[in-house]
mmCIF file of C-alpha atoms and ligand atoms in Angstrom:
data_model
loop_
_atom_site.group_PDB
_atom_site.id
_atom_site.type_symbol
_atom_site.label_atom_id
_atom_site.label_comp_id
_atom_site.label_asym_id
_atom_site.label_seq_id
_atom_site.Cartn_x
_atom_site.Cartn_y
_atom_site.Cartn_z
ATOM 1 C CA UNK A 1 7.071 19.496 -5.679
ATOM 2 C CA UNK A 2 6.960 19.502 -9.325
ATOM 3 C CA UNK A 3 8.390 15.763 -10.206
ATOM 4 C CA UNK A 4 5.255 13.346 -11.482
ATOM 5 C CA UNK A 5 5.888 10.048 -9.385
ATOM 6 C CA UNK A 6 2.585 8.820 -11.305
ATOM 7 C CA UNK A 7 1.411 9.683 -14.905
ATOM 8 C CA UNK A 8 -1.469 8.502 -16.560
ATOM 9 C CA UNK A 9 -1.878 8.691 -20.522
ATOM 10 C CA UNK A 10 -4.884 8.472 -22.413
ATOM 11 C CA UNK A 11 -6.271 5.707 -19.828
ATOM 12 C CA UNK A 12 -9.610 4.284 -20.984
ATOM 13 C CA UNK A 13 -11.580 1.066 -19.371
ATOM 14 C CA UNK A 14 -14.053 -0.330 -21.016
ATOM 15 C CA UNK A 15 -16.046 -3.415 -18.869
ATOM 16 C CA UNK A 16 -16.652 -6.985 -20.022
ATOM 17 C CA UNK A 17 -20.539 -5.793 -20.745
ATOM 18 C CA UNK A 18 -19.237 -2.902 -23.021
ATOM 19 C CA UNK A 19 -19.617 0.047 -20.448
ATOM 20 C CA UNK A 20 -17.024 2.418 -20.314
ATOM 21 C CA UNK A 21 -16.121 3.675 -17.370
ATOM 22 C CA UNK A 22 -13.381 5.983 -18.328
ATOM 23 C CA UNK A 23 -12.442 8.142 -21.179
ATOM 24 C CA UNK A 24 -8.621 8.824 -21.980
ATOM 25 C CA UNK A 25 -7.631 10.197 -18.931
ATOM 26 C CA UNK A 26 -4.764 12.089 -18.731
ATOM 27 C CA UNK A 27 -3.011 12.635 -15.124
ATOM 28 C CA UNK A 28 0.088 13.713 -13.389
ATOM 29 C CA UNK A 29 0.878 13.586 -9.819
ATOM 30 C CA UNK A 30 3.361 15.414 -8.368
ATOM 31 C CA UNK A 31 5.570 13.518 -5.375
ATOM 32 C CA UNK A 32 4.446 15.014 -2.135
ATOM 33 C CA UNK A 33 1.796 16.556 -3.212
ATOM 34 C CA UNK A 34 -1.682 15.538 -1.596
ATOM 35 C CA UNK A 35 -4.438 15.349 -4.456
ATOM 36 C CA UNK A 36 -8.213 15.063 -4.181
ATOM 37 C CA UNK A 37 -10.252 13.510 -7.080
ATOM 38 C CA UNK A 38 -13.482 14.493 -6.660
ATOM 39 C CA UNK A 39 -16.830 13.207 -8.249
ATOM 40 C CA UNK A 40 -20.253 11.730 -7.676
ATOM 41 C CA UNK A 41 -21.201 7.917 -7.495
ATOM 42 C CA UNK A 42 -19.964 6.293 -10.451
ATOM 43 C CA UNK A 43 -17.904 8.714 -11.640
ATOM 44 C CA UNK A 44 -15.103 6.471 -12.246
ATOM 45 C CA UNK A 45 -13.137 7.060 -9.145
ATOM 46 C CA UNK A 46 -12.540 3.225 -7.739
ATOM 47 C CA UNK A 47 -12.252 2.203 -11.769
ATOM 48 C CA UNK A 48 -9.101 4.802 -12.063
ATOM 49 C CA UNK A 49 -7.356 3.863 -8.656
ATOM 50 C CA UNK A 50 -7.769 -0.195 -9.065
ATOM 51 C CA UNK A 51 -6.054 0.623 -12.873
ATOM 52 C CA UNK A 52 -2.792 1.628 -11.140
ATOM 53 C CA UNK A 53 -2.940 -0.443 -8.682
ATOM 54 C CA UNK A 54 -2.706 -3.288 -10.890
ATOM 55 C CA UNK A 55 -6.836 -4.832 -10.041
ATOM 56 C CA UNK A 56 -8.244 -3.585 -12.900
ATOM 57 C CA UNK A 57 -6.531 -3.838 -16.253
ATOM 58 C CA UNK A 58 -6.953 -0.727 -18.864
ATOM 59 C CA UNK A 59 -8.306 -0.877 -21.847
ATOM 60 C CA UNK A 60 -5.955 1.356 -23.409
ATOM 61 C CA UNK A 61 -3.393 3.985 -22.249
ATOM 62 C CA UNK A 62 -0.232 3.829 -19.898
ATOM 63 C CA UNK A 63 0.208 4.187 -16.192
ATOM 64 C CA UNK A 64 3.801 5.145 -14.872
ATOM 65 C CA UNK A 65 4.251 5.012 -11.020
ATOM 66 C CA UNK A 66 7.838 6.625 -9.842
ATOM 67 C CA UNK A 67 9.437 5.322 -13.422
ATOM 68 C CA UNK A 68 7.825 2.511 -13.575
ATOM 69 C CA UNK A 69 5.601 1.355 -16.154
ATOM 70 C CA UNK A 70 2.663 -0.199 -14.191
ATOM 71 C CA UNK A 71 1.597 -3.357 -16.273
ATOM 72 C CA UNK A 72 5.175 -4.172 -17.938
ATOM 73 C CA UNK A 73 6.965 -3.389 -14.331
ATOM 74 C CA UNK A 74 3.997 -4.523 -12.065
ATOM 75 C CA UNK A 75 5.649 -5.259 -8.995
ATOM 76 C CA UNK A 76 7.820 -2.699 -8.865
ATOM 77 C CA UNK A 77 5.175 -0.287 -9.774
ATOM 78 C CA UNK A 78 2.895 -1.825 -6.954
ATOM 79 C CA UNK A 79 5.352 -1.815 -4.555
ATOM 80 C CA UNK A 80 5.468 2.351 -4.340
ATOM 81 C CA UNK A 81 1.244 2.486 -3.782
ATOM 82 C CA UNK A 82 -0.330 1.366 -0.343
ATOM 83 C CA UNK A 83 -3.952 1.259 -0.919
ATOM 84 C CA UNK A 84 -6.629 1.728 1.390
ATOM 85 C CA UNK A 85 -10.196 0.336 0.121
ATOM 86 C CA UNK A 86 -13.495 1.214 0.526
ATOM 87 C CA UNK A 87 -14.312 -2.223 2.144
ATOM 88 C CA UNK A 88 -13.541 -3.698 4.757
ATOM 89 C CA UNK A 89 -10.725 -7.032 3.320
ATOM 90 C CA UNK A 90 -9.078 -8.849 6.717
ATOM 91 C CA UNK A 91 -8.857 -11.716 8.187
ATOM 92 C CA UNK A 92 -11.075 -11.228 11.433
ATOM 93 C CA UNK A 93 -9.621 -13.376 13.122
ATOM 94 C CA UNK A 94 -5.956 -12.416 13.170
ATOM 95 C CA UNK A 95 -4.451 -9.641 15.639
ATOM 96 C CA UNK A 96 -3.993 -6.368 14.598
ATOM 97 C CA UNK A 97 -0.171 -7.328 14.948
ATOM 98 C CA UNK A 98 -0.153 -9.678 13.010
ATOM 99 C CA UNK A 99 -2.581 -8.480 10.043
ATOM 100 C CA UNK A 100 -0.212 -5.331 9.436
ATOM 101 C CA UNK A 101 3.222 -7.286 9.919
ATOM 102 C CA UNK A 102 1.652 -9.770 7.202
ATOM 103 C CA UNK A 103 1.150 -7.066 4.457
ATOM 104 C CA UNK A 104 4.428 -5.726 5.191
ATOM 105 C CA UNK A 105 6.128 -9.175 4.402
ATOM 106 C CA UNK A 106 3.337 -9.271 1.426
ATOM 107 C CA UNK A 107 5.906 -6.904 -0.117
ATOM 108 C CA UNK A 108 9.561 -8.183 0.837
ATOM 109 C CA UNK A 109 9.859 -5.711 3.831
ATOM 110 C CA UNK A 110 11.471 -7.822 7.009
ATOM 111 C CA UNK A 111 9.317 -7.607 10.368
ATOM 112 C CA UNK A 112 10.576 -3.821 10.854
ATOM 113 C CA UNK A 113 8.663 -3.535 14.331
ATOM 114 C CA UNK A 114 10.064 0.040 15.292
ATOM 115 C CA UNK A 115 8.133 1.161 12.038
ATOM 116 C CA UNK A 116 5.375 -0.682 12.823
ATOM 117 C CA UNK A 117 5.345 0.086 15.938
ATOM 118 C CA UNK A 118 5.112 4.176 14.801
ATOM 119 C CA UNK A 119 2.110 3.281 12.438
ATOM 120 C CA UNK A 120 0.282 1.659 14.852
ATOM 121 C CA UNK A 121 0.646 4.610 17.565
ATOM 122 C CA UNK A 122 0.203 6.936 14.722
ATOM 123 C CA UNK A 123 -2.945 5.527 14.691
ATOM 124 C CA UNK A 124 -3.760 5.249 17.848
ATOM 125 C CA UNK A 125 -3.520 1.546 17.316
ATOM 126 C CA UNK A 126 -0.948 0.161 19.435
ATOM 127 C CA UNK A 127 -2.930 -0.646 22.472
ATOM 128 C CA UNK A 128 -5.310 -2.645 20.402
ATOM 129 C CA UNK A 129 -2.342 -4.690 18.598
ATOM 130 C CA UNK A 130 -2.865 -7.742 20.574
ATOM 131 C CA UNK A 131 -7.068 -7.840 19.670
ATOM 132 C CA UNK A 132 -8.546 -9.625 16.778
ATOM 133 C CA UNK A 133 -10.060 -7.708 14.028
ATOM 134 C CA UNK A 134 -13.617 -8.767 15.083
ATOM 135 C CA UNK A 135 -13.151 -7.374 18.777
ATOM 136 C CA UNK A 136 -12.671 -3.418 16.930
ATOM 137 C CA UNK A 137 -15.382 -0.905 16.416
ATOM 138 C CA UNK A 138 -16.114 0.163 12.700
ATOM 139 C CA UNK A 139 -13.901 3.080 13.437
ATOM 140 C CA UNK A 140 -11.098 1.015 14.365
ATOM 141 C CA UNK A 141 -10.814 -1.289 11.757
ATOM 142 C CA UNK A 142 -11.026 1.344 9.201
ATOM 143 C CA UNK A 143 -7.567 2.278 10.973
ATOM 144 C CA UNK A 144 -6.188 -1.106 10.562
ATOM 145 C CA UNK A 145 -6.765 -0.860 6.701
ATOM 146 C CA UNK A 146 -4.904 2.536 6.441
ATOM 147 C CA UNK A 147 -2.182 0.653 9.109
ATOM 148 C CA UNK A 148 -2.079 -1.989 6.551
ATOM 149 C CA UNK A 149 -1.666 -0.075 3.070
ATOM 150 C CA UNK A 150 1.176 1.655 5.318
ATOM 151 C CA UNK A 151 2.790 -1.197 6.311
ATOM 152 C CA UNK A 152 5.414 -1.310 3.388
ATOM 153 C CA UNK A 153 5.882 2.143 3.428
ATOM 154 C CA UNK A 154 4.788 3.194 0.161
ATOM 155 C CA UNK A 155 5.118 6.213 -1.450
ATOM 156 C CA UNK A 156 1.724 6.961 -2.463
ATOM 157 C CA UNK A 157 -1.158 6.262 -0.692
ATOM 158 C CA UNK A 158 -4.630 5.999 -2.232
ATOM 159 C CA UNK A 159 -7.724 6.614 0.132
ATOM 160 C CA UNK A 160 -10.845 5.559 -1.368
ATOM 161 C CA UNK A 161 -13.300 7.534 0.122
ATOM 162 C CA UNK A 162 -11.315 7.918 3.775
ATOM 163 C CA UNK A 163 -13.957 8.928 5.379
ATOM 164 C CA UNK A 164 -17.372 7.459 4.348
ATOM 165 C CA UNK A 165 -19.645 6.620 7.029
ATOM 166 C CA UNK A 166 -17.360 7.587 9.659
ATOM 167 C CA UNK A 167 -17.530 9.932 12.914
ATOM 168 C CA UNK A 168 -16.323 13.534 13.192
ATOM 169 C CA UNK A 169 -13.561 12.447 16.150
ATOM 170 C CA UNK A 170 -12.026 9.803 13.439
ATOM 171 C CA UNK A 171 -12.419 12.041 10.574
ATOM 172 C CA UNK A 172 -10.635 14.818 12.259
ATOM 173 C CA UNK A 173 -8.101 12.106 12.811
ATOM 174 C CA UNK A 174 -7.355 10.266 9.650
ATOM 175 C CA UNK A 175 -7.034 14.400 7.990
ATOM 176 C CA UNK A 176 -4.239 14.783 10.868
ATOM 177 C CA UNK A 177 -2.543 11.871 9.387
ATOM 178 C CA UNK A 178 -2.910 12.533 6.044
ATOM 179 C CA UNK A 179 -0.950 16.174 6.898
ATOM 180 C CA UNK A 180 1.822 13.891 9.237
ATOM 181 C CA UNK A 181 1.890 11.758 6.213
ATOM 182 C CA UNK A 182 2.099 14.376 3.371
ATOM 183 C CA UNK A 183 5.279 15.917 6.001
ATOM 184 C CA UNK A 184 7.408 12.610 5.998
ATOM 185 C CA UNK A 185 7.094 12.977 1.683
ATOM 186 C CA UNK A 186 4.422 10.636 1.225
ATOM 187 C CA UNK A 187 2.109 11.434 -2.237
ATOM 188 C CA UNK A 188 -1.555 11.015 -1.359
ATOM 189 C CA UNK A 189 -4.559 10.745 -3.606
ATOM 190 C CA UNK A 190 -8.283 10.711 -2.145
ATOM 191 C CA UNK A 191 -11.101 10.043 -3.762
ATOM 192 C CA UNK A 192 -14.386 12.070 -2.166
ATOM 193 C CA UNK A 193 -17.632 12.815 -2.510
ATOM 194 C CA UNK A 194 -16.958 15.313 0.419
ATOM 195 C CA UNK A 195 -16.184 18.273 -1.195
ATOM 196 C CA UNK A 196 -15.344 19.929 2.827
ATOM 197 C CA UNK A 197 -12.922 16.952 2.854
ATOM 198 C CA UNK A 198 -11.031 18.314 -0.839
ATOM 199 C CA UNK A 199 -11.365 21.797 0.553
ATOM 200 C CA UNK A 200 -9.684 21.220 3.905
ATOM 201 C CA UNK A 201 -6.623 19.109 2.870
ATOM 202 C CA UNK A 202 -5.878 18.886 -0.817
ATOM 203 C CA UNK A 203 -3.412 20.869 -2.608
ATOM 204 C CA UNK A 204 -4.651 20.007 -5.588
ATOM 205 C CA UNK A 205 -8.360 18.668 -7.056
ATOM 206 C CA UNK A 206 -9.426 16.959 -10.476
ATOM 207 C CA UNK A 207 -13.126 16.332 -10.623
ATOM 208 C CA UNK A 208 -14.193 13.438 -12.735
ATOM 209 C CA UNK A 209 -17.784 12.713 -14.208
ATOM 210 C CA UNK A 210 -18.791 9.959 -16.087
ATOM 211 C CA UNK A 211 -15.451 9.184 -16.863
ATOM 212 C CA UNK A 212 -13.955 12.052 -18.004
ATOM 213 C CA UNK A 213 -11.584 13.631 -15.805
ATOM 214 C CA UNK A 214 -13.357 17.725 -15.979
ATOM 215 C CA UNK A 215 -10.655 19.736 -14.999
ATOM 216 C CA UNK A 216 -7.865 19.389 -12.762
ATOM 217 C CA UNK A 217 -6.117 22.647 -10.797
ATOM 218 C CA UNK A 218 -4.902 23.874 -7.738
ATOM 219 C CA UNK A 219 -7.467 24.070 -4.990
ATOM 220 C CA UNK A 220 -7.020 28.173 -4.352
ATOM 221 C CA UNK A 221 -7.025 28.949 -7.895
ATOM 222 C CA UNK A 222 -10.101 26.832 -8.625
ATOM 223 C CA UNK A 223 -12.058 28.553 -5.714
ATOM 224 C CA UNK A 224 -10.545 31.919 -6.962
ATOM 225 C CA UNK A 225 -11.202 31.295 -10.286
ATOM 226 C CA UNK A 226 -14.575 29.502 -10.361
ATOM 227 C CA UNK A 227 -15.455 31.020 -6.631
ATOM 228 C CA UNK A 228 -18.604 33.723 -7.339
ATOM 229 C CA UNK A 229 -19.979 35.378 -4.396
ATOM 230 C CA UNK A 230 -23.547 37.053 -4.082
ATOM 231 C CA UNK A 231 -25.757 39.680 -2.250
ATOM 232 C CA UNK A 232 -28.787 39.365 -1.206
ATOM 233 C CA UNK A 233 -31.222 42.555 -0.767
ATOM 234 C CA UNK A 234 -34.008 41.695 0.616
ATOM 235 C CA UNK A 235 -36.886 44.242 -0.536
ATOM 236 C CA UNK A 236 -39.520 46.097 0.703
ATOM 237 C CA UNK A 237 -41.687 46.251 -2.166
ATOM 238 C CA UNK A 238 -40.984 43.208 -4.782
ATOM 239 C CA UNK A 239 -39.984 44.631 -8.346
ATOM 240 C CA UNK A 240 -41.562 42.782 -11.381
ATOM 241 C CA UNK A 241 -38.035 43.158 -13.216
ATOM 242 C CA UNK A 242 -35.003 44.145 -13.202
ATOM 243 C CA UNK A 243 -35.054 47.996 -13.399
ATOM 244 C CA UNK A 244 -33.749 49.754 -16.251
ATOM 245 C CA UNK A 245 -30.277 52.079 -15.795
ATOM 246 C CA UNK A 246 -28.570 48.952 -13.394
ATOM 247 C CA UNK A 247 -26.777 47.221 -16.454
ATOM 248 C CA UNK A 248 -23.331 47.874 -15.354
ATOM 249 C CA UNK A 249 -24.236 45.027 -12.089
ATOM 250 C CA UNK A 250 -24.702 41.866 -12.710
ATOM 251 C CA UNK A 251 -28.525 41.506 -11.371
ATOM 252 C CA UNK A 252 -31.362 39.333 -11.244
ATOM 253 C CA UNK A 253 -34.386 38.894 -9.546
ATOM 254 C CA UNK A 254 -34.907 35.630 -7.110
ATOM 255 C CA UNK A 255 -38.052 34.911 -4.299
ATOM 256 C CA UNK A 256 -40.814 36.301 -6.924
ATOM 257 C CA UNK A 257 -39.448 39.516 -7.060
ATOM 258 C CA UNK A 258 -38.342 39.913 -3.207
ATOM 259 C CA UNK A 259 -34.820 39.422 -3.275
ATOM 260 C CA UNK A 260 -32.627 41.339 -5.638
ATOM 261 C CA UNK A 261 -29.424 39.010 -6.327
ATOM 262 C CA UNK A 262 -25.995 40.448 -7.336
ATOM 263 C CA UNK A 263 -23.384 38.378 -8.122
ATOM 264 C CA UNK A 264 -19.671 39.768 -8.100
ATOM 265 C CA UNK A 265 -16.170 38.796 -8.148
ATOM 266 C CA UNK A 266 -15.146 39.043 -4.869
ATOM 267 C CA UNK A 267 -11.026 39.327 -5.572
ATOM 268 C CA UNK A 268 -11.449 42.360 -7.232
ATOM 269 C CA UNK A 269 -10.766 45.522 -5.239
ATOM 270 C CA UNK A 270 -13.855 47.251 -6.266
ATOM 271 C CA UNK A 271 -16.470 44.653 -5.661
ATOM 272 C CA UNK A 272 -18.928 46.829 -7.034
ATOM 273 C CA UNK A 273 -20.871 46.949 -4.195
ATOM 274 C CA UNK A 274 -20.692 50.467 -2.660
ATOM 275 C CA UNK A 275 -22.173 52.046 -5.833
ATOM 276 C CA UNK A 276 -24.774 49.423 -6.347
ATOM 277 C CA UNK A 277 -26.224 50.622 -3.218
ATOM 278 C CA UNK A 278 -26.104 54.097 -3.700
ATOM 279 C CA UNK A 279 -27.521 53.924 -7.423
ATOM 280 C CA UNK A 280 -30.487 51.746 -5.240
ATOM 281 C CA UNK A 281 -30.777 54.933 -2.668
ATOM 282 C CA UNK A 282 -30.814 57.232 -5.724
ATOM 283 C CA UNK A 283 -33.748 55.373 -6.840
ATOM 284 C CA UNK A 284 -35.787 54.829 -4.033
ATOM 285 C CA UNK A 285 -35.298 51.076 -4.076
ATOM 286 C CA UNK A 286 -35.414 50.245 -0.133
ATOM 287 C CA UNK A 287 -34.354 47.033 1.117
ATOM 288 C CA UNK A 288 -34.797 45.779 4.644
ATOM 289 C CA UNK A 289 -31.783 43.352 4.827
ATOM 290 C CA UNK A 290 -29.244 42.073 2.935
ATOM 291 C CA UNK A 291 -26.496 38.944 3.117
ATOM 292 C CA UNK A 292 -23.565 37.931 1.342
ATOM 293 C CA UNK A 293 -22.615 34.603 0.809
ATOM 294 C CA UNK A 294 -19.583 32.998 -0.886
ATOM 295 C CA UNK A 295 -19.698 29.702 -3.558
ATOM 296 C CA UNK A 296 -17.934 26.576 -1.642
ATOM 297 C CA UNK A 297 -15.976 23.911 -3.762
ATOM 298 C CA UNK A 298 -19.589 22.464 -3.424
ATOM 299 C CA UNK A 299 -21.253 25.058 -5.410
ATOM 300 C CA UNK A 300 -18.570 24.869 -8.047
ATOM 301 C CA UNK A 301 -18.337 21.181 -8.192
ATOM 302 C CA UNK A 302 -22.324 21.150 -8.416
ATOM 303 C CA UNK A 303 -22.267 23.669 -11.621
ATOM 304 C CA UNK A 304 -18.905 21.707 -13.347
ATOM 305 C CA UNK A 305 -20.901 18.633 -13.063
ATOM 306 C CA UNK A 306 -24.438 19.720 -14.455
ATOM 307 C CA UNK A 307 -23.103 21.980 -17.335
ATOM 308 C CA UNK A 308 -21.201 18.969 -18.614
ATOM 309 C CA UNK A 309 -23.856 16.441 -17.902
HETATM 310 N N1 ATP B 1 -16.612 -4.835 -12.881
HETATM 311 C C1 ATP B 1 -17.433 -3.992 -13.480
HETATM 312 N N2 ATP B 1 -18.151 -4.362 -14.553
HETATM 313 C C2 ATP B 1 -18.983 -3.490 -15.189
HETATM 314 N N3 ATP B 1 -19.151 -2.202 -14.820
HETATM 315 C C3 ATP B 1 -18.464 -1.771 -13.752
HETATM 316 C C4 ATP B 1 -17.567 -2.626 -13.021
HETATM 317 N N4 ATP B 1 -17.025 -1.918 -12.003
HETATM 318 C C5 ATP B 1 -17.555 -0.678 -12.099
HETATM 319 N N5 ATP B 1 -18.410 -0.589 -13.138
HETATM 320 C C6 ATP B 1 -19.168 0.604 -13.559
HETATM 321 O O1 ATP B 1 -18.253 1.647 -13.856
HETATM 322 C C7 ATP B 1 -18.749 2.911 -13.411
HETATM 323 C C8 ATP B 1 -17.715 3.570 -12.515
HETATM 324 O O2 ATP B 1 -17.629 2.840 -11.280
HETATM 325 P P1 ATP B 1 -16.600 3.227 -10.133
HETATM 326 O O3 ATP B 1 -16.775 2.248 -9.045
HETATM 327 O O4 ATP B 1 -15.272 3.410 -10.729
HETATM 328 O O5 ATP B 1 -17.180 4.654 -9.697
HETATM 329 P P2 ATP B 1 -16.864 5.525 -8.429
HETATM 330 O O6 ATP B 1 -16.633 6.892 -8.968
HETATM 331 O O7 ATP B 1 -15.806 4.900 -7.627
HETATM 332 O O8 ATP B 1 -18.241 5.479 -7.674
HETATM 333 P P3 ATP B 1 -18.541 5.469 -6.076
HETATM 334 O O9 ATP B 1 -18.314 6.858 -5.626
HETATM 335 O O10 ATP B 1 -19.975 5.082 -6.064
HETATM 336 O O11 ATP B 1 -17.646 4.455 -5.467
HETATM 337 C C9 ATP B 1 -20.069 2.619 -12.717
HETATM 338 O O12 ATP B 1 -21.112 2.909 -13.606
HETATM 339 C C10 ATP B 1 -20.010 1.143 -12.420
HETATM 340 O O13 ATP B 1 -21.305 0.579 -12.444
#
């Protein structure tokens, strides 16, 4: 898993008006691998993915895709990415059939129906492949697109934001595929702002910010790396400060006093924890309840983003 099938050097756009919505980005992609790129509205996200997909031209930099170079070697290049938008862009009134047979012979491919066939049951498609566009629910169209980018069976797939706006039964759904997809070899990059989305299926994340790709890393690591975790005491009496003699934790004082916060790193075997307590018995410090609670991707993503705002 450790060939790049797409590369990205020093990629910068800067828009007709002068904006720049990314900053020499530097990315590699490993085939098979599934990778989230995570980042709030305007981050850049749509700007990077339209760049190798040939919509949006760079400003600067160089975009390989499985060898090829993506501007000089266009169609080639384009020919390895199926892309699935954010928006909605069919014809509403062709069949379902006929929509995803047509971007298959977009790219060269001959009317491979056993294929399509698969995709469309995949999908749970197939009994609908004889209905017009219009006649789907939201849901279902959002299937046809991801039908659609499959059609030639690319290599890499790019969601843009998968899962925006829809239901829990078709979310759960379009993460199985991405996992049946990721099986049969197929690269996949997602763009989220759902960090539960990153945290459930990617094997790898890069968050971006104003465009400037933050850090990139393997999910576990990140959340073992960036992931604190905390206890809450709740207090009988609130404390003005923190007392004196309880340097060795890592303490601080939340809830005006009422809740005495330690934060600790919860991979190590001696969390630190067991002594805290007993120093707190020692001196008479009761509490009347106390919690634990563990940073998400969210809370991590949340702190990336504001310390490099
Ligand atoms: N054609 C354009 N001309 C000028 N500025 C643009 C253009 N397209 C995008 N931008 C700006 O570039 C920045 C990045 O936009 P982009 O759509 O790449 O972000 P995003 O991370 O995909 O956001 P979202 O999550 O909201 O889709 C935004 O500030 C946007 O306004």
């Amino acid at each position: 898993m450790t060939e790049p099938i797409l590369t990205l050097s020093g990629v910068s756009k800067t828009y007709k008006g002068g904006f720049t919505a990314l900053h020499g980005v530097d990315l590699s992609i490993n085939k098979g691998e599934i990778f989230a790129l995570l980042g709030p509205n305007g981050a850049g996200k749509t700007t990077l993915i339209s760049i190798v997909c040939g919509i949006v031209t760079p400003s600067t930099g160089t975009i390989r895709v499985g060898g090829h170079d993506a501007l000089a070697d266009y169609k080639a290049a384009r020919s390895l990415i199926g892309l699935v938008p954010q928006e909605l862009s069919v014809d509403m009134f062709e069949t379902v059939l006929a929509t995803v047979t047509f971007s298959r012979r977009l790219f060269g491919r001959s009317g491979h129906n056993a294929y399509i066939e698969q995709v469309l049951r995949d999908l749970s498609l197939w009994d609908k492949r004889d209905n017009k566009i219009m006649e789907l629910s939201g849901g279902m169209k959002r299937r046809v697109l991801i039908a659609k980018a499959l059609a030639h069976e690319p290599e890499i797939l790019f969601l843009d934001e998968p899962t925006a706006g829809v239901d829990v039964a078709l979310r759960r759904d379009m993460w199985k595929l991405v996992h049946s997809l990721r099986e049969r070899g197929t690269t996949i990059i997602l763009t989220t702002h759902y960090i539960e989305e990153a945290e459930e299926m990617a094997d790898r994340v890069g968050v971006i910010n104003k465009g400037r790709l933050l850090l990139v890393d393997d999910k576990t690591a990140l959340m073992q790396k960036l992931g604190k975790r905390e206890l809450d005491l709740t207090l009988v009496d609130a404390l003005d400060a923190v007392p004196a003699g309880f340097e060795q934790w890592q303490l601080s004082l939340e809830n005006d006093g009422r809740t005495l916060r330690y934060v600790f790193d919860a991979t190590q075997e001696d969390t630190g924890i067991p002594s805290l307590l007993r120093a707190l018995g020692d001196r008479h410090i009761a509490f009347k309840d106390l919690e634990t609670s563990k940073s998400s991707l969210e809370d991590i993503f949340v702190d990336l983003v504001e310390e490099r705002a």
